[in-house]
Coordinates of C-alpha atoms and ligand atoms in Angstrom, one line a residue:
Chain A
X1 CA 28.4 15.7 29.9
X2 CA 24.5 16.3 28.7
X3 CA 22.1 14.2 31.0
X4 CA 21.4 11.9 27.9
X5 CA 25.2 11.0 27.3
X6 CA 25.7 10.4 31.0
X7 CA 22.5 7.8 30.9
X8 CA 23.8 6.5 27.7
X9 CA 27.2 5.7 29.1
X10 CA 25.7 4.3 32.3
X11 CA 22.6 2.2 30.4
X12 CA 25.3 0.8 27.6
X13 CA 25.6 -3.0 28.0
X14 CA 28.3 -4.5 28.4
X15 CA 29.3 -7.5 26.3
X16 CA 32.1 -9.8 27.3
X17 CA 32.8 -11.8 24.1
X18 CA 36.0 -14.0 23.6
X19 CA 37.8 -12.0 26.2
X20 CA 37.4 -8.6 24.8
X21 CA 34.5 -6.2 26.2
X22 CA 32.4 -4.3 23.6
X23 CA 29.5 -1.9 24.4
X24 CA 26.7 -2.1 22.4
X25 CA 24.7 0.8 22.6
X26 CA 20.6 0.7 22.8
X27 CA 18.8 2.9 20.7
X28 CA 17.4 4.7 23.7
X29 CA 21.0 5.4 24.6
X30 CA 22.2 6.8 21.6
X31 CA 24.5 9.7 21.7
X32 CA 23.8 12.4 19.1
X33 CA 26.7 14.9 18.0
X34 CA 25.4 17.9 16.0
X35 CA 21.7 16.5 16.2
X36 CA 22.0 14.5 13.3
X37 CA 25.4 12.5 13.8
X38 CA 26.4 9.7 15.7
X39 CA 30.3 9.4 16.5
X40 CA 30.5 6.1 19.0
X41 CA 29.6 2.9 16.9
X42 CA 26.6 0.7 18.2
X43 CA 28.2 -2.1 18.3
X44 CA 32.3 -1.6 19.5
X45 CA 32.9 -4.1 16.0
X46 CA 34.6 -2.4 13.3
X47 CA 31.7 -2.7 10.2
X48 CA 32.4 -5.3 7.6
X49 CA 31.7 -3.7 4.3
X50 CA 31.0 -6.9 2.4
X51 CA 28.2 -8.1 5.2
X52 CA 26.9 -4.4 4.8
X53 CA 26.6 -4.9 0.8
X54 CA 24.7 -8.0 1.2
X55 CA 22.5 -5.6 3.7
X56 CA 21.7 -3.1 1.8
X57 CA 20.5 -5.2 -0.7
X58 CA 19.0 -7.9 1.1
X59 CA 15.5 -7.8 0.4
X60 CA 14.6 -9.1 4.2
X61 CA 17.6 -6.9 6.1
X62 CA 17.9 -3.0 4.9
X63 CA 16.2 -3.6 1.0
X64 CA 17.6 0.0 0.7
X65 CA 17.1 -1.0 -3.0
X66 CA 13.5 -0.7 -2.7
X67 CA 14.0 3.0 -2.6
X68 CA 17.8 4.1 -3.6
X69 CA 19.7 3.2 -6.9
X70 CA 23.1 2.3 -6.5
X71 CA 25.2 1.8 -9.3
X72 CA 28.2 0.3 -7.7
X73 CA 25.5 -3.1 -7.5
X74 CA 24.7 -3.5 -11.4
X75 CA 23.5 -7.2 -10.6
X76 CA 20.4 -6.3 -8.8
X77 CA 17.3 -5.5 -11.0
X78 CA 14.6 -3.3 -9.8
X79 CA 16.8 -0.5 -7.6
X80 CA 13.6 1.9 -6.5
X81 CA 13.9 5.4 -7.1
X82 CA 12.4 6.7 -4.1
X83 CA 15.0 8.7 -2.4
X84 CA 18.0 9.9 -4.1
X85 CA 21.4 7.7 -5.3
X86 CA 23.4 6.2 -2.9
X87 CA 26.4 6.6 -4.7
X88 CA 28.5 9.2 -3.6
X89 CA 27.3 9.1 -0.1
X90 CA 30.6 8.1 1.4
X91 CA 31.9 11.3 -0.2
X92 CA 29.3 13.6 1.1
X93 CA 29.0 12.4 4.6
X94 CA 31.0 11.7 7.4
X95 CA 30.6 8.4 8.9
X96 CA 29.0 9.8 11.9
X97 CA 26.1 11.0 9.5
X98 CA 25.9 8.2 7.5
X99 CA 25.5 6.1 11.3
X100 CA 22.9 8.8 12.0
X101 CA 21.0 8.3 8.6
X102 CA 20.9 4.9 9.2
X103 CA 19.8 4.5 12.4
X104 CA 17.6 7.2 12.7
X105 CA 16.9 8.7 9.1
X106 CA 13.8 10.6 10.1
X107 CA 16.3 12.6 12.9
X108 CA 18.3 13.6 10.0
X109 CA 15.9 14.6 7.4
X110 CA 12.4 14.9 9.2
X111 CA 9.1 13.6 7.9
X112 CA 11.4 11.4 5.7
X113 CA 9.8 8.6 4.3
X114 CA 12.9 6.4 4.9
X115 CA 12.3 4.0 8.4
X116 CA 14.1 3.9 11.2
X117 CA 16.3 1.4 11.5
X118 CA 17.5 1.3 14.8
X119 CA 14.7 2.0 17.3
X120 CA 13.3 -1.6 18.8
X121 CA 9.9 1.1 21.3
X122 CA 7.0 -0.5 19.8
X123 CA 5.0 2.6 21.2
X124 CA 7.2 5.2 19.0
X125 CA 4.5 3.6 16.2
X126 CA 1.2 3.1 15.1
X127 CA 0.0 -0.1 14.9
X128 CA 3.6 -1.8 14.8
X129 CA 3.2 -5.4 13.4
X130 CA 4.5 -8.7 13.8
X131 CA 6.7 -8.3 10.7
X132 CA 5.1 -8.8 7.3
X133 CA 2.1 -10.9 8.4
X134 CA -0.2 -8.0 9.1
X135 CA -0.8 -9.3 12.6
X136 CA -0.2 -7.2 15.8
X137 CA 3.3 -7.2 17.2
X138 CA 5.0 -9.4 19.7
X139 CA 6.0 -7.4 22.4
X140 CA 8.5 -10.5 23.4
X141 CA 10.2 -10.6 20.1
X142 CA 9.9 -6.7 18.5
X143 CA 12.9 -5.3 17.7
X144 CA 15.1 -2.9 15.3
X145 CA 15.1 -3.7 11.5
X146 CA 18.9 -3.7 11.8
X147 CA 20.9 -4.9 14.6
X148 CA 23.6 -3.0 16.2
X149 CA 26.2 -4.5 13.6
X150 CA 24.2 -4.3 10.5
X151 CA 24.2 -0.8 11.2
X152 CA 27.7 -0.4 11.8
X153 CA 28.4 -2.6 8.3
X154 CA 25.8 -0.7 6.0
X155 CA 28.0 2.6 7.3
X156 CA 30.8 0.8 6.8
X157 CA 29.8 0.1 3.1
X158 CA 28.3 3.5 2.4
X159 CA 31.7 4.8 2.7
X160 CA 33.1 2.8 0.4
X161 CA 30.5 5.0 -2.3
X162 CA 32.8 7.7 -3.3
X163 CA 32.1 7.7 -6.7
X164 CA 29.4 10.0 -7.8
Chain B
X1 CA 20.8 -2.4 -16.2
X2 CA 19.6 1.2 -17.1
X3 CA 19.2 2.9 -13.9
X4 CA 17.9 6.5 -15.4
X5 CA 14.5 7.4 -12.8
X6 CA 13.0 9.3 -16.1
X7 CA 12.4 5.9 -17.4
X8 CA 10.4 4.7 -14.9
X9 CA 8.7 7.8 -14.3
X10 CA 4.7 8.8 -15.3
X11 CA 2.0 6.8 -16.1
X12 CA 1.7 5.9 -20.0
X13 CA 1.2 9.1 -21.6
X14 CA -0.5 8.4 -24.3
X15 CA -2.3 4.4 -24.0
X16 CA -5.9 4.5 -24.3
X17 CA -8.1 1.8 -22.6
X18 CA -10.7 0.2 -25.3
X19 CA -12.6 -3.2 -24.8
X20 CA -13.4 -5.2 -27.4
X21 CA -12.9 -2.1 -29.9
X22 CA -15.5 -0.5 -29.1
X23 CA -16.1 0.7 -25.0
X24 CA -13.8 3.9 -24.6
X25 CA -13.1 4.0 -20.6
X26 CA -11.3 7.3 -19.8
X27 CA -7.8 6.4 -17.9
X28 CA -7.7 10.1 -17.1
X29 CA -9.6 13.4 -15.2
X30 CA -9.5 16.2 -13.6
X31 CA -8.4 15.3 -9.8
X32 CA -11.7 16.2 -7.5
X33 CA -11.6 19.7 -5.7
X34 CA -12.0 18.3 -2.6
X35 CA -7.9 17.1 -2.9
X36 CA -6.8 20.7 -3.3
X37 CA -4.6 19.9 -6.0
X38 CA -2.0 17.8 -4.5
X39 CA -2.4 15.8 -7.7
X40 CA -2.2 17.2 -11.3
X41 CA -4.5 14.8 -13.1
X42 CA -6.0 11.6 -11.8
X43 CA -5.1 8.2 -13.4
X44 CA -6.5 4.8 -13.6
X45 CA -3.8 2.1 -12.2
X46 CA -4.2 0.8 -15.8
X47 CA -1.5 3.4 -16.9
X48 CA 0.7 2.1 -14.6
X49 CA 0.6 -1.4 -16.0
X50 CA 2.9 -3.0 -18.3
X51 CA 1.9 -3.4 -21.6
X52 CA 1.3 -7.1 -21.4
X53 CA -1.3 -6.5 -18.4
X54 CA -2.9 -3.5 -19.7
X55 CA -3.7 -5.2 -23.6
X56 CA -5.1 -8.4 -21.0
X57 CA -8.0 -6.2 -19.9
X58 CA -8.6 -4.9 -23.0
X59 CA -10.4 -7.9 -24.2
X60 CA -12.9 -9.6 -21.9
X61 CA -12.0 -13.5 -23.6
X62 CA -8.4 -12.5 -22.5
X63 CA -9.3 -11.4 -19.2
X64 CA -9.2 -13.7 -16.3
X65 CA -11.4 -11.7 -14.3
X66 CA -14.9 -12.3 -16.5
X67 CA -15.1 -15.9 -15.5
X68 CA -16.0 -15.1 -11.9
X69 CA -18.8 -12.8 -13.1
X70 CA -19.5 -15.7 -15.3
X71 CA -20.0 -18.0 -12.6
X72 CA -21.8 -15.0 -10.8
X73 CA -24.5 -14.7 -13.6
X74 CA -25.0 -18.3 -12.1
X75 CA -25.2 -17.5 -8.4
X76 CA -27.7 -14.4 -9.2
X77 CA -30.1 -17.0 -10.5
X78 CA -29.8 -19.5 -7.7
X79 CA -32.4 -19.9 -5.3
X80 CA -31.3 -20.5 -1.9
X81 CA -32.5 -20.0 1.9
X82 CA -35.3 -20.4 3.8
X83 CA -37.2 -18.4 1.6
X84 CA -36.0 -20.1 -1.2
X85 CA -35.3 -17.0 -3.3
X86 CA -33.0 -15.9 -5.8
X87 CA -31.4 -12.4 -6.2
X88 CA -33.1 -12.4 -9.4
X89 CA -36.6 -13.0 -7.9
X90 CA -36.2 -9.7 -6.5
X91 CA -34.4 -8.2 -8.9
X92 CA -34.8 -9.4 -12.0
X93 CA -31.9 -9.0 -14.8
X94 CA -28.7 -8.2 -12.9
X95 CA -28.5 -5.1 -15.5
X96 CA -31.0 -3.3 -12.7
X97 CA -27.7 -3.0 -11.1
X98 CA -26.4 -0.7 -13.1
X99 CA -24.7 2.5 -11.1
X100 CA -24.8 0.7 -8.2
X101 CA -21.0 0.3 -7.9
X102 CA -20.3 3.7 -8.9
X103 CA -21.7 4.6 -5.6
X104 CA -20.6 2.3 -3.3
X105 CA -19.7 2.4 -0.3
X106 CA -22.9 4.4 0.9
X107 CA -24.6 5.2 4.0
X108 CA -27.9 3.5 4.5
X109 CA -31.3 4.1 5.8
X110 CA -30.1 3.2 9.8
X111 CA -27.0 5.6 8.9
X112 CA -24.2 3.3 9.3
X113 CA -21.6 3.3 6.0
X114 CA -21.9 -0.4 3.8
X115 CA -20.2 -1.6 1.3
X116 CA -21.6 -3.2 -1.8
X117 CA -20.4 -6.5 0.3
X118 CA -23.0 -5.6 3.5
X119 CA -26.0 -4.7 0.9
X120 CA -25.6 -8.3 -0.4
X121 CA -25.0 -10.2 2.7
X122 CA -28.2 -8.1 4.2
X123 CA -30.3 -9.1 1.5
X124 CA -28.9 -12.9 2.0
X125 CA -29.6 -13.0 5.8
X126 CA -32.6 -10.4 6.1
X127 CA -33.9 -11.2 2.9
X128 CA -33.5 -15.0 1.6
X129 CA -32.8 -16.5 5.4
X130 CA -29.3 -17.4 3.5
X131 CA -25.9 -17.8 5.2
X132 CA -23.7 -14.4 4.9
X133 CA -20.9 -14.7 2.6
X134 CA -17.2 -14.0 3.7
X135 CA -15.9 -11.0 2.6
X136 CA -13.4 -12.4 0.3
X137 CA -15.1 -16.1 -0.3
X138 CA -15.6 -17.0 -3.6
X139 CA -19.3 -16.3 -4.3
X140 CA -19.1 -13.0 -3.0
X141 CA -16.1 -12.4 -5.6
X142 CA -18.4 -13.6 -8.3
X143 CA -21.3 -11.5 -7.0
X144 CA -19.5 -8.7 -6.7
X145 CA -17.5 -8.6 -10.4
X146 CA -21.0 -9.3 -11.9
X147 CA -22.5 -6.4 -10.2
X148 CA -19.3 -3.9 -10.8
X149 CA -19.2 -5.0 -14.7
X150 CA -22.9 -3.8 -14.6
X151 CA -21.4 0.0 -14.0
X152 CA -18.4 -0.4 -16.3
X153 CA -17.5 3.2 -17.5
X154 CA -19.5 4.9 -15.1
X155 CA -18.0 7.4 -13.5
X156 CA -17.1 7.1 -9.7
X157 CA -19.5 9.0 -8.0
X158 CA -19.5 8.4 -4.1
X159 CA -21.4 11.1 -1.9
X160 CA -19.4 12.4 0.5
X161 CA -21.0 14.8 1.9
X162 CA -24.2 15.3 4.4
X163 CA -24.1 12.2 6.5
X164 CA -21.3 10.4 4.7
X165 CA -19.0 13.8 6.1
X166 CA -18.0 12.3 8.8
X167 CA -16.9 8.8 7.4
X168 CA -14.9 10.6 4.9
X169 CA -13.3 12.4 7.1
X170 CA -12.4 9.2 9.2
X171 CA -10.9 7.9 6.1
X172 CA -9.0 10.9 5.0
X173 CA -7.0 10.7 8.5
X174 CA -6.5 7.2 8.3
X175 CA -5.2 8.0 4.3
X176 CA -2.3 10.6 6.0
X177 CA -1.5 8.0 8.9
X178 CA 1.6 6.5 8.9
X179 CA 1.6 3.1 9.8
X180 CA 3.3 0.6 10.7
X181 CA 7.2 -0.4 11.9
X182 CA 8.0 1.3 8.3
X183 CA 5.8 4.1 9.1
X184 CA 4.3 5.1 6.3
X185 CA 1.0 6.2 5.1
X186 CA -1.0 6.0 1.8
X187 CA 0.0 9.2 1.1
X188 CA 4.1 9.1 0.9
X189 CA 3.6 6.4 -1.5
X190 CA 0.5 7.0 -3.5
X191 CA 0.1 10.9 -2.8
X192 CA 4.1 11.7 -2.4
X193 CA 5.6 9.1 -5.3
X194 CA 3.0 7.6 -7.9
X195 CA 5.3 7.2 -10.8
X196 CA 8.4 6.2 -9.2
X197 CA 9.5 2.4 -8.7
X198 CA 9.6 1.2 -5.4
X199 CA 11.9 -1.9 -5.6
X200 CA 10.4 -3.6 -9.3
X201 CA 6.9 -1.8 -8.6
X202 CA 5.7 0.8 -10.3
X203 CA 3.3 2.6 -7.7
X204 CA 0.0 4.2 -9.0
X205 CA -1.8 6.8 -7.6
X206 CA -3.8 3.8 -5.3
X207 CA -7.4 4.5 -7.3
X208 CA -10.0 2.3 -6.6
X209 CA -11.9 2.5 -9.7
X210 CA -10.7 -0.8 -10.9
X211 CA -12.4 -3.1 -8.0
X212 CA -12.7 -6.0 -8.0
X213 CA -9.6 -6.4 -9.6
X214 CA -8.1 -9.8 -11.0
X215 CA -4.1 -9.8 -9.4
X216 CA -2.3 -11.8 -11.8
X217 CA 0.1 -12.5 -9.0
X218 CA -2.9 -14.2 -6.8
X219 CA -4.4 -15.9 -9.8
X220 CA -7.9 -14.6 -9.0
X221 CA -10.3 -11.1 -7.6
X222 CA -8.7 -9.2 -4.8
X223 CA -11.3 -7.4 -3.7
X224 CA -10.3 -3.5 -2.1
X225 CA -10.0 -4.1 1.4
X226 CA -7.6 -7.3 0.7
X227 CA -5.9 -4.8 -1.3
X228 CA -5.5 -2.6 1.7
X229 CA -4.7 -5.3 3.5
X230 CA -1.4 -5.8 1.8
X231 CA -0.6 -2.2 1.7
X232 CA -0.7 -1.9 5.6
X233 CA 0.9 -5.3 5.7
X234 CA 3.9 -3.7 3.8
X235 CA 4.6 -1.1 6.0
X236 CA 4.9 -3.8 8.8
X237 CA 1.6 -2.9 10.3
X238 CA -1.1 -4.6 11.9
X239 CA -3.8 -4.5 9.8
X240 CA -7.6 -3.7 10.1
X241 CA -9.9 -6.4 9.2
X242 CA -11.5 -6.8 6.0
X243 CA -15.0 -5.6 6.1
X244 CA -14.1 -3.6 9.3
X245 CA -15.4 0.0 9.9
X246 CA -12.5 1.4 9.3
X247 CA -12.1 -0.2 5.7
X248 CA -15.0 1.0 4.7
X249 CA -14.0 4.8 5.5
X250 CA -11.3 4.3 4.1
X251 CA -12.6 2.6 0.9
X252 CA -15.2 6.2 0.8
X253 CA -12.3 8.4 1.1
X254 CA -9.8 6.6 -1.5
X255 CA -13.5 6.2 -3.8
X256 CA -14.1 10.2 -3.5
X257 CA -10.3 10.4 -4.8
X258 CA -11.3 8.8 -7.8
X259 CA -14.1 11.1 -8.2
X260 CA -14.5 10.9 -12.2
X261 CA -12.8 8.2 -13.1
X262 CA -14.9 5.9 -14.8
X263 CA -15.1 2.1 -13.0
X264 CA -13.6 -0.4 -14.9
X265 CA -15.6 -3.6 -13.5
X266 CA -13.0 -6.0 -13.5
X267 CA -9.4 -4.6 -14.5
X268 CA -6.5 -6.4 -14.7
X269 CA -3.0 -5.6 -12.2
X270 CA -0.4 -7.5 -12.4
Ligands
HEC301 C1 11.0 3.7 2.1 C2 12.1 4.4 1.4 C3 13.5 4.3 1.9 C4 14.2 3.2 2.3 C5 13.7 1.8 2.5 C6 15.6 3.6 2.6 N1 15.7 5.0 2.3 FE1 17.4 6.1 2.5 N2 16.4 7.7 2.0 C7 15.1 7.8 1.6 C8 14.7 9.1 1.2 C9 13.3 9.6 0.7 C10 15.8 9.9 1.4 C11 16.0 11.4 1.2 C12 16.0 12.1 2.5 C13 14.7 12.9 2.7 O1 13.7 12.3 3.1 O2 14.7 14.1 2.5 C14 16.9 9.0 1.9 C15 18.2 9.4 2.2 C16 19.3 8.5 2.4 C17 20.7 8.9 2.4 C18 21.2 10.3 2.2 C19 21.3 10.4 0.7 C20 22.1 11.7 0.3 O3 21.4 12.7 0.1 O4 23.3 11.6 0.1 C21 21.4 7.7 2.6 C22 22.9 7.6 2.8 C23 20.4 6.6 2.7 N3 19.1 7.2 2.6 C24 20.7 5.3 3.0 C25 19.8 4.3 3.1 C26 20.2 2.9 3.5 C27 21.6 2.5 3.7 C28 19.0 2.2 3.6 C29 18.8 0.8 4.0 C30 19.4 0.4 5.2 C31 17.9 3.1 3.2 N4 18.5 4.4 2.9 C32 16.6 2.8 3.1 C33 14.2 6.7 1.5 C34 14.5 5.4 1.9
HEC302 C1 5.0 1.0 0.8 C2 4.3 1.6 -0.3 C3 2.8 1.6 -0.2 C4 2.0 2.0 0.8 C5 2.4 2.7 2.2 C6 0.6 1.9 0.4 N1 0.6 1.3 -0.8 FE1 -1.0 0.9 -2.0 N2 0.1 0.0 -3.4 C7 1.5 -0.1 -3.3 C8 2.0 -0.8 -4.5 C9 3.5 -1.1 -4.8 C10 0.9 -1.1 -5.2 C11 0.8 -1.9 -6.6 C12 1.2 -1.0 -7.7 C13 0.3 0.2 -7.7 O1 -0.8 0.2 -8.3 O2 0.7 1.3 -7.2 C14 -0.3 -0.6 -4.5 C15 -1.6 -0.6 -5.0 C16 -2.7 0.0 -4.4 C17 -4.0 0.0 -5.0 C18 -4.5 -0.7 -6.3 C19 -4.4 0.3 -7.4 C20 -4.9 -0.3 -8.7 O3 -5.1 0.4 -9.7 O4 -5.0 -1.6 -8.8 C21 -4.8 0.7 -4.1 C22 -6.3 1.0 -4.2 C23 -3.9 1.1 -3.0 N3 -2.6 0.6 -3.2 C24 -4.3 1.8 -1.9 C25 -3.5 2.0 -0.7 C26 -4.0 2.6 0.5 C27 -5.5 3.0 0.8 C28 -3.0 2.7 1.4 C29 -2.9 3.0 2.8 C30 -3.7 2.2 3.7 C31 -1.8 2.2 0.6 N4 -2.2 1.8 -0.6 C32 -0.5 2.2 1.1 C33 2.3 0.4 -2.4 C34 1.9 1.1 -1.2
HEC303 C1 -36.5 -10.9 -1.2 C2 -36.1 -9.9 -2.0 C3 -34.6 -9.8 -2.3 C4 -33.7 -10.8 -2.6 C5 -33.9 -12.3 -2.7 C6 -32.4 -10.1 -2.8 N1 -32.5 -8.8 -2.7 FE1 -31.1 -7.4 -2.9 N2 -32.3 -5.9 -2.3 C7 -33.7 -6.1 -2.0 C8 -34.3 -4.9 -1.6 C9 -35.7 -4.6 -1.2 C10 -33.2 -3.9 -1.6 C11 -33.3 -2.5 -1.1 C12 -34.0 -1.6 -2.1 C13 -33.1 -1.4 -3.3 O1 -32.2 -0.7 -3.3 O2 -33.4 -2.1 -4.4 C14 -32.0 -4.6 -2.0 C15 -30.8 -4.0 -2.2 C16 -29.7 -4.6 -2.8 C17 -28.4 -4.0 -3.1 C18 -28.1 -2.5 -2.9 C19 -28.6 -1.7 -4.1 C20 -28.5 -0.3 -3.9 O3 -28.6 0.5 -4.9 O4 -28.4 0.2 -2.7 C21 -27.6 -4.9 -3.6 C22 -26.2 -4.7 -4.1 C23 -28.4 -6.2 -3.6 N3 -29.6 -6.0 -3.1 C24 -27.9 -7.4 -4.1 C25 -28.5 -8.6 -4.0 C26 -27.9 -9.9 -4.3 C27 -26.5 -10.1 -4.8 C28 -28.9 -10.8 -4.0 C29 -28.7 -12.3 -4.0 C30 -27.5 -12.9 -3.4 C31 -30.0 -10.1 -3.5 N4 -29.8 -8.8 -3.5 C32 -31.2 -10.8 -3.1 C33 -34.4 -7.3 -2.2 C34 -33.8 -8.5 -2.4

């Protein structure tokens, strides 16, 4: 075991929900496979495709739309064309990869203009804000764009996008 | 809905900006040397606009933005402060303004960079013994599109060098910084993907030429740094104050990478 997956297995937090006991993993405690994969999920919750459609196009969750087309989602207007298609991207990545991408885009493809998703260190950034006001950030209340779930449910949609 | 990016893509290639008929304003030049040719050709935002926005500026009865230099025709004339003195007691028709945009922001005689917002309020506290105006208050809108529409079709023509070096160089850092939770600089968007939609807009290449600027989505003058404002706020950053230090570096540098396009006075943006 690396040092970092030995701290991550001892630093994951253990949930006890309705019985069952689910470790959601911190973003400082993520284990990377291959440097730009993530096997374990985040969250210990299968995704839910449908919550991780209504993610990815949600324009105050992932708005992926504001830089990805995505033909599978012909009803929203005004898909960016920033980075490349989304569709397909089930078929040429893994799920690992796709939970890498997501959470940590810039790991993947470096320099990337796409955000991290899952990384809630205000001091990884310069001058982080308090959301869209253009106000400093609250160090009480800063946090990932995407919880540990909508990650898990965006990847769990991206694999339903086959087609390409 | 048609999803192909080639529709999006470019500026208009072939729309030419007229007013009234008559006053050809180039929408195109040669990018500056200075950027090393990380862009092909600079463009006005104009060419980014829809049709609908771009014909609005065209004509100065259909643009919204002449009725705040309107009303600034009335503030140049009005006497006010201790000294009870008008900006045209000083200096006379606002056309003595002419060019004075075009250069903006500059250093002045102590050294320090102003914009054409600090020359004004100097003149109103130094000068009349008037209260400053805010930065983005209403006479200083009016003041300001009066002044600009003075150097309409003059070409941008900042200096940049001697003691305005080290500003620009300020604001070319702060240009390539990525800020923000989004992390992401002027650059990636502006620099990286002017042509491309991101979400339903259609990003420029972020020229400054058209300031003041009448946003038909705030139903009145933005003036530059609000405009920057709204970038940084986008990229979930905390922004710099309007009228701030940094601002104005960054208002030289973004100026100097319009170097040649001609200033529009008032244009339109959606
Ligand atoms: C600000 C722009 C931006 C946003 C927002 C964004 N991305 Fe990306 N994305 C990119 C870019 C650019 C790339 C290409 C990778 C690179 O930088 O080389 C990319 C790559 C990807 C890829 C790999 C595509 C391939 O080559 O198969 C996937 C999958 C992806 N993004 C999913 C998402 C999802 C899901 C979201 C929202 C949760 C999202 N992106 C939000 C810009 C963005
Ligand atoms: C997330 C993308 C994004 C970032 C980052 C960004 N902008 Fe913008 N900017 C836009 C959009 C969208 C518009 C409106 C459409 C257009 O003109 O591009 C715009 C408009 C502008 C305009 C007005 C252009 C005109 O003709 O009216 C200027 C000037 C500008 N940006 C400068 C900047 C500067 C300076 C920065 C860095 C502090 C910056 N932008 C960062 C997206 C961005
Ligand atoms: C008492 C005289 C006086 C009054 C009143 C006055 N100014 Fe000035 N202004 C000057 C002088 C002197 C200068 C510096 C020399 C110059 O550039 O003309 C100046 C400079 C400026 C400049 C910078 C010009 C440049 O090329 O650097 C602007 C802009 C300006 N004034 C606008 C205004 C406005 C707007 C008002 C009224 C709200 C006003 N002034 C009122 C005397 C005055």
């Amino acid at each position: 075991m690396t040092r970092r997956s030995l701290s991550a297995a001892c630093a994951a937090t253990a949930v006890i929900w309705g019985g069952a006991t689910f470790a959601e993993i911190s973003p400082a405690d993520i284990v990377w496979e291959d440097e730009i994969a993530i096997p374990a999920s985040l969250s210990g919750t299968p995704g839910d495709p449908v919550a991780g459609a209504v993610t990815v196009s949600s324009r105050s969750a992932g708005n992926c739309l504001s830089c990805h087309q995505n033909t599978a989602m012909p009803e929203h207007d005004f898909q960016g064309n920033i980075g490349p298609s989304l569709d397909g991207s089930g078929a040429r990545w893994s799920e690992a990869e796709l939970r890498g991408i997501v959470a940590n885009a810039k790991r993947v493809f470096p320099e990337s203009m796409m955000p991290v998703f899952y990384n809630d260190n205000p001091e990884d950034y310069i001058r982080p804000g308090e959301a869209y006001t253009a106000r400093a950030y609250n160090p009480e209340t800063f946090s990932t764009l995407l919880t540990a779930q909508q990650v898990e449910d965006v990847v769990a949609y991206l694999m339903t996008l086959t087609d390409w | 809905a048609m999803l192909s990016s080639t529709a999006f893509a470019d500026p208009h290639p072939d729309a030419e900006l007229i007013i009234e008929g008559e006053l050809h304003i180039a929408t195109r030049a040669e990018p500056p040397e200075h950027l090393g040719g990380v862009l092909p050709e600079i463009y006005s935002g104009w060419l980014f606009r829809t049709d609908e926005t771009r014909e609005l500026q065209m004509d100065d009865f259909d643009n919204p933005g002449m009725l705040f230099a309107e009303r600034g025709e009335d503030r140049w004339e009005l006497a006010e402060g201790t000294a009870n003195q008008s900006c045209a007691d000083c200096h006379g028709d606002v056309e003595s303004m002419a060019g004075v945009r075009a250069v903006m922001p500059k250093v002045n005689e102590n050294g320090e960079l102003w914009s054409m917002q600090n020359y004004i309020n100097n003149c109103r506290t130094e000068r009349m013994g008037a209260d400053a105006w805010g930065w983005n208050s209403e006479p200083m809108k009016d003041v300001t599109s009066l002044i600009s529409l003075q150097s309409r079709g003059m070409p941008v023509a900042v200096k940049i060098d001697g003691e305005a070096a080290e500003f620009w160089e300020k604001g070319r850092e702060m240009y390539y910084t990525r800020f923000g939770q989004l992390e992401l600089s002027c650059a990636n968007c502006h620099e990286d993907n002017w042509g491309r939609m991101i979400r339903a807009d259609h990003l420029s290449q972020g020229m400054s030429n058209g300031f003041p600027t009448y946003r038909l989505k705030n139903a009145s003058i933005v003036p530059l740094h609000q405009r920057f404002r709204g970038c940084i706020r986008d990229t979930r950053g905390e922004s710099f104050a309007e009228g701030s230090q940094e601002f104005r570096e960054l208002e030289l540098y973004v100026s100097s990478r319009g170097l040649g396009l001609p200033v529009e006075g008032i244009s339109v943006r959606q």
